[in-house]
Coordinates of N, CA and C in Angstrom, one line a residue:
M1 N 0.8 -1.2 0.0 CA 0.0 0.0 0.0 C 0.9 1.3 0.0
Q2 N 2.0 1.2 0.7 CA 2.9 2.4 0.8 C 3.5 2.6 -0.6
T3 N 3.8 1.6 -1.3 CA 4.3 1.8 -2.7 C 3.3 2.5 -3.6
L4 N 2.1 2.2 -3.4 CA 1.0 2.9 -4.2 C 1.0 4.4 -3.8
A5 N 1.1 4.7 -2.5 CA 1.1 6.0 -2.0 C 2.3 6.8 -2.5
K6 N 3.5 6.1 -2.5 CA 4.7 6.8 -3.0 C 4.6 7.1 -4.5
N7 N 4.1 6.1 -5.2 CA 3.9 6.3 -6.7 C 2.9 7.5 -7.0
A8 N 1.9 7.5 -6.2 CA 0.9 8.6 -6.3 C 1.5 10.0 -6.0
N9 N 2.4 10.0 -5.0 CA 3.1 11.2 -4.6 C 4.1 11.6 -5.7
A10 N 4.7 10.7 -6.3 CA 5.7 11.0 -7.5 C 4.9 11.5 -8.6
L11 N 3.7 11.0 -8.9 CA 2.9 11.5 -10.0 C 2.4 12.9 -9.6
L12 N 2.1 13.2 -8.4 CA 1.7 14.5 -8.0 C 2.8 15.5 -8.2
M13 N 4.1 15.1 -7.9 CA 5.2 15.9 -8.1 C 5.4 16.3 -9.5
F14 N 5.2 15.3 -10.4 CA 5.3 15.5 -11.9 C 4.2 16.5 -12.3
L15 N 3.0 16.3 -11.8 CA 1.9 17.2 -12.2 C 2.1 18.6 -11.7
L16 N 2.7 18.7 -10.5 CA 3.0 20.0 -10.0 C 4.1 20.7 -10.8
E17 N 5.0 19.9 -11.3 CA 6.1 20.5 -12.2 C 5.4 21.1 -13.4
L18 N 4.5 20.3 -14.0 CA 3.8 20.8 -15.2 C 2.9 22.0 -14.8
G19 N 2.4 22.0 -13.6 CA 1.5 23.1 -13.2 C 2.3 24.4 -13.0
V20 N 3.5 24.3 -12.6 CA 4.4 25.5 -12.5 C 4.5 26.1 -13.9
L21 N 4.8 25.3 -14.9 CA 5.0 25.8 -16.3 C 3.7 26.4 -16.8
A22 N 2.6 25.7 -16.6 CA 1.3 26.3 -17.0 C 0.9 27.6 -16.3
S23 N 1.2 27.6 -15.0 CA 1.0 28.8 -14.2 C 1.7 30.0 -14.7
V24 N 3.0 29.8 -14.9 CA 3.9 30.9 -15.4 C 3.4 31.3 -16.8
A25 N 3.1 30.4 -17.6 CA 2.6 30.8 -19.0 C 1.3 31.6 -18.9
Y26 N 0.4 31.1 -18.0 CA -0.9 31.8 -17.9 C -0.6 33.2 -17.4
W27 N 0.2 33.4 -16.4 CA 0.5 34.7 -15.9 C 1.1 35.6 -17.0
G28 N 2.0 35.0 -17.8 CA 2.7 35.8 -18.8 C 1.7 36.3 -19.9
F29 N 0.7 35.4 -20.2 CA -0.2 35.7 -21.3 C -1.3 36.7 -20.7
T30 N -1.4 36.9 -19.4 CA -2.4 37.8 -18.9 C -1.7 39.1 -18.5
L31 N -0.4 39.2 -18.7 CA 0.4 40.4 -18.3 C 0.2 41.6 -19.2
G32 N -0.2 42.7 -18.7 CA -0.3 43.9 -19.5 C -1.3 43.8 -20.7
S33 N -1.2 44.8 -21.5 CA -2.1 44.9 -22.7 C -1.4 44.8 -24.0
N34 N -0.1 44.9 -24.0 CA 0.7 44.8 -25.2 C 0.9 43.4 -25.6
R35 N 0.6 43.0 -26.8 CA 0.7 41.7 -27.3 C 2.1 41.1 -27.3
G36 N 3.1 42.0 -27.6 CA 4.5 41.6 -27.5 C 4.9 41.2 -26.1
V37 N 4.5 42.0 -25.2 CA 4.8 41.7 -23.8 C 4.2 40.4 -23.4
K38 N 3.0 40.2 -23.7 CA 2.3 38.9 -23.4 C 3.0 37.7 -24.0
L39 N 3.4 37.8 -25.3 CA 4.1 36.7 -25.9 C 5.4 36.5 -25.3
L40 N 6.2 37.5 -25.0 CA 7.5 37.4 -24.4 C 7.4 36.7 -23.0
A41 N 6.5 37.2 -22.2 CA 6.3 36.7 -20.8 C 5.7 35.3 -20.8
G42 N 4.7 35.1 -21.7 CA 4.0 33.8 -21.8 C 4.8 32.7 -22.3
I43 N 5.8 33.0 -23.1 CA 6.7 31.9 -23.6 C 8.1 32.0 -22.9
G44 N 8.6 33.2 -22.7 CA 9.9 33.3 -22.1 C 9.9 32.9 -20.6
G45 N 8.8 33.2 -19.9 CA 8.7 32.8 -18.4 C 8.9 31.3 -18.3
P46 N 8.1 30.5 -18.9 CA 8.2 29.1 -18.8 C 9.6 28.6 -19.3
A47 N 10.1 29.2 -20.3 CA 11.4 28.8 -20.9 C 12.5 29.0 -19.8
L48 N 12.4 30.1 -19.1 CA 13.4 30.4 -18.0 C 13.3 29.3 -16.9
F49 N 12.0 29.0 -16.5 CA 11.8 28.0 -15.5 C 12.3 26.6 -16.0
I50 N 12.1 26.3 -17.2 CA 12.6 25.0 -17.8 C 14.1 25.0 -17.7
A51 N 14.7 26.1 -18.1 CA 16.2 26.1 -18.1 C 16.7 25.9 -16.7
A52 N 16.1 26.6 -15.7 CA 16.6 26.5 -14.3 C 16.3 25.0 -13.8
W53 N 15.2 24.4 -14.1 CA 14.9 23.1 -13.7 C 15.9 22.1 -14.3
A54 N 16.1 22.2 -15.6 CA 17.1 21.3 -16.3 C 18.5 21.5 -15.7
L55 N 18.9 22.7 -15.4 CA 20.2 23.0 -14.9 C 20.4 22.4 -13.5
F56 N 19.4 22.6 -12.6 CA 19.6 22.3 -11.2 C 18.7 21.1 -10.6
G57 N 17.6 20.9 -11.2 CA 16.6 20.0 -10.5 C 16.1 18.8 -11.2
A58 N 16.4 18.6 -12.5 CA 15.8 17.5 -13.3 C 16.1 16.2 -12.7
G59 N 15.1 15.3 -12.7 CA 15.2 14.0 -12.2 C 15.6 13.9 -10.8
G60 N 15.1 14.8 -10.0 CA 15.5 14.8 -8.6 C 16.9 15.2 -8.4
G61 N 17.5 15.8 -9.4 CA 18.9 16.2 -9.3 C 19.8 15.2 -10.1
A62 N 19.3 14.0 -10.3 CA 20.1 12.9 -11.0 C 20.4 13.3 -12.4
N63 N 19.5 13.9 -13.1 CA 19.7 14.3 -14.5 C 20.0 15.7 -14.7
A64 N 20.3 16.5 -13.6 CA 20.6 17.9 -13.7 C 22.0 18.1 -14.1
V65 N 22.3 19.2 -14.8 CA 23.6 19.6 -15.2 C 24.5 19.8 -13.9
I66 N 23.9 20.6 -13.0 CA 24.5 20.9 -11.7 C 23.5 20.4 -10.6
P67 N 23.6 19.2 -10.2 CA 22.7 18.6 -9.2 C 22.8 19.3 -7.9
L68 N 21.7 19.6 -7.3 CA 21.6 20.2 -6.0 C 21.1 19.2 -5.0
T69 N 21.7 19.3 -3.7 CA 21.2 18.4 -2.7 C 21.1 19.2 -1.4
G70 N 20.4 18.6 -0.4 CA 20.2 19.2 0.9 C 19.5 20.6 0.8
P71 N 20.0 21.5 1.6 CA 19.3 22.8 1.7 C 19.2 23.5 0.3
A72 N 20.2 23.4 -0.5 CA 20.2 24.0 -1.8 C 19.1 23.5 -2.7
R73 N 18.8 22.1 -2.6 CA 17.7 21.5 -3.3 C 16.4 22.0 -2.8
A74 N 16.3 22.1 -1.4 CA 15.1 22.6 -0.8 C 14.8 24.0 -1.3
A75 N 15.8 24.9 -1.3 CA 15.7 26.2 -1.8 C 15.2 26.3 -3.2
L76 N 15.8 25.4 -4.1 CA 15.3 25.4 -5.5 C 13.9 25.0 -5.6
E77 N 13.4 24.0 -4.8 CA 12.0 23.6 -4.9 C 11.1 24.7 -4.4
I78 N 11.5 25.3 -3.3 CA 10.7 26.4 -2.8 C 10.5 27.5 -3.8
I79 N 11.6 27.9 -4.4 CA 11.6 29.0 -5.4 C 10.8 28.5 -6.7
W80 N 11.0 27.3 -7.1 CA 10.3 26.8 -8.3 C 8.8 26.7 -8.1
F81 N 8.4 25.9 -7.1 CA 7.0 25.7 -6.9 C 6.3 26.9 -6.3
G82 N 7.1 27.7 -5.5 CA 6.5 29.0 -5.0 C 6.3 29.9 -6.1
G83 N 7.2 29.9 -7.1 CA 7.1 30.7 -8.3 C 5.8 30.4 -9.0
G84 N 5.5 29.1 -9.1 CA 4.3 28.7 -9.8 C 3.0 29.3 -9.1
A85 N 3.1 29.1 -7.7 CA 1.9 29.6 -6.9 C 1.9 31.2 -7.0
L86 N 3.0 31.8 -7.0 CA 3.1 33.3 -7.1 C 2.6 33.8 -8.4
A87 N 2.9 33.0 -9.5 CA 2.4 33.4 -10.8 C 0.9 33.3 -10.9
L88 N 0.3 32.3 -10.3 CA -1.2 32.2 -10.2 C -1.8 33.4 -9.4
Y89 N -1.1 33.7 -8.3 CA -1.6 34.7 -7.4 C -1.5 36.1 -8.2
A90 N -0.4 36.3 -8.9 CA -0.2 37.6 -9.6 C -1.2 37.7 -10.8
A91 N -1.7 36.5 -11.3 CA -2.6 36.6 -12.4 C -4.0 36.7 -11.9
G92 N -4.2 36.9 -10.6 CA -5.5 37.1 -10.0 C -6.2 35.8 -9.6
L93 N -5.6 34.7 -9.6 CA -6.2 33.4 -9.3 C -5.7 33.0 -7.9
R94 N -6.3 33.7 -6.9 CA -5.8 33.5 -5.5 C -6.1 32.2 -4.9
T95 N -7.3 31.7 -5.1 CA -7.7 30.4 -4.5 C -6.8 29.2 -5.1
P96 N -6.7 29.2 -6.5 CA -5.9 28.2 -7.1 C -4.4 28.3 -6.6
A97 N -3.9 29.5 -6.4 CA -2.6 29.7 -5.9 C -2.3 29.1 -4.6
F98 N -3.3 29.3 -3.7 CA -3.1 28.7 -2.3 C -3.3 27.2 -2.4
G99 N -4.2 26.7 -3.3 CA -4.4 25.2 -3.4 C -3.1 24.6 -4.0
F100 N -2.5 25.3 -5.0 CA -1.3 24.8 -5.6 C -0.2 24.7 -4.5
L101 N -0.1 25.8 -3.7 CA 1.0 25.8 -2.6 C 0.7 24.7 -1.6
A102 N -0.5 24.5 -1.3 CA -0.9 23.4 -0.3 C -0.5 22.0 -0.8
L103 N -0.8 21.8 -2.1 CA -0.4 20.5 -2.7 C 1.1 20.3 -2.7
F104 N 1.8 21.4 -3.0 CA 3.3 21.3 -2.9 C 3.8 20.9 -1.5
I105 N 3.2 21.6 -0.5 CA 3.6 21.4 0.9 C 3.4 19.9 1.3
V106 N 2.2 19.4 0.9 CA 1.8 18.0 1.2 C 2.8 17.1 0.5
N107 N 3.1 17.3 -0.7 CA 4.0 16.5 -1.5 C 5.4 16.5 -0.9
A108 N 5.9 17.7 -0.5 CA 7.2 17.8 0.1 C 7.3 17.2 1.4
V109 N 6.3 17.3 2.2 CA 6.3 16.7 3.6 C 6.4 15.2 3.4
L110 N 5.6 14.6 2.5 CA 5.6 13.2 2.3 C 6.9 12.7 1.8
R111 N 7.5 13.4 0.9 CA 8.8 13.0 0.4 C 9.9 13.1 1.5
L112 N 9.8 14.0 2.4 CA 10.7 14.1 3.5 C 10.5 12.9 4.4
L113 N 9.2 12.6 4.7 CA 8.9 11.5 5.6 C 9.4 10.1 5.0
W114 N 9.3 10.0 3.7 CA 9.7 8.8 3.1 C 11.2 8.8 2.6
N115 N 11.9 9.8 3.0 CA 13.4 10.0 2.6 C 13.6 9.9 1.1
E116 N 12.7 10.6 0.4 CA 12.8 10.7 -1.1 C 13.4 12.0 -1.6
V117 N 14.1 12.7 -0.7 CA 14.7 14.0 -1.2 C 16.2 13.9 -1.1

């Protein structure tokens, strides 16, 4: 049963990662009234997040160019997932932002309890 819970939590982590990209894209496309700014932020924002994740966090650090562990990994995740929640909040989606943040916290606590970080 615990294996099923761990797999479900890993799936949640993956969906949260995708959620960060969708949140940042949504924020970017709702930014300002200038179409160029919207395109730049809506495409460039997620691209920057992808670059940071690939550089430091991919595959739990195993596939990252510069793998982070310990407090540095925790800081990366807080910035990454917090950035997704902040993007939702900045786009005016306050309830989804808090829900997203709550899901991340639950996911992180479970990974800590199961020594998966």
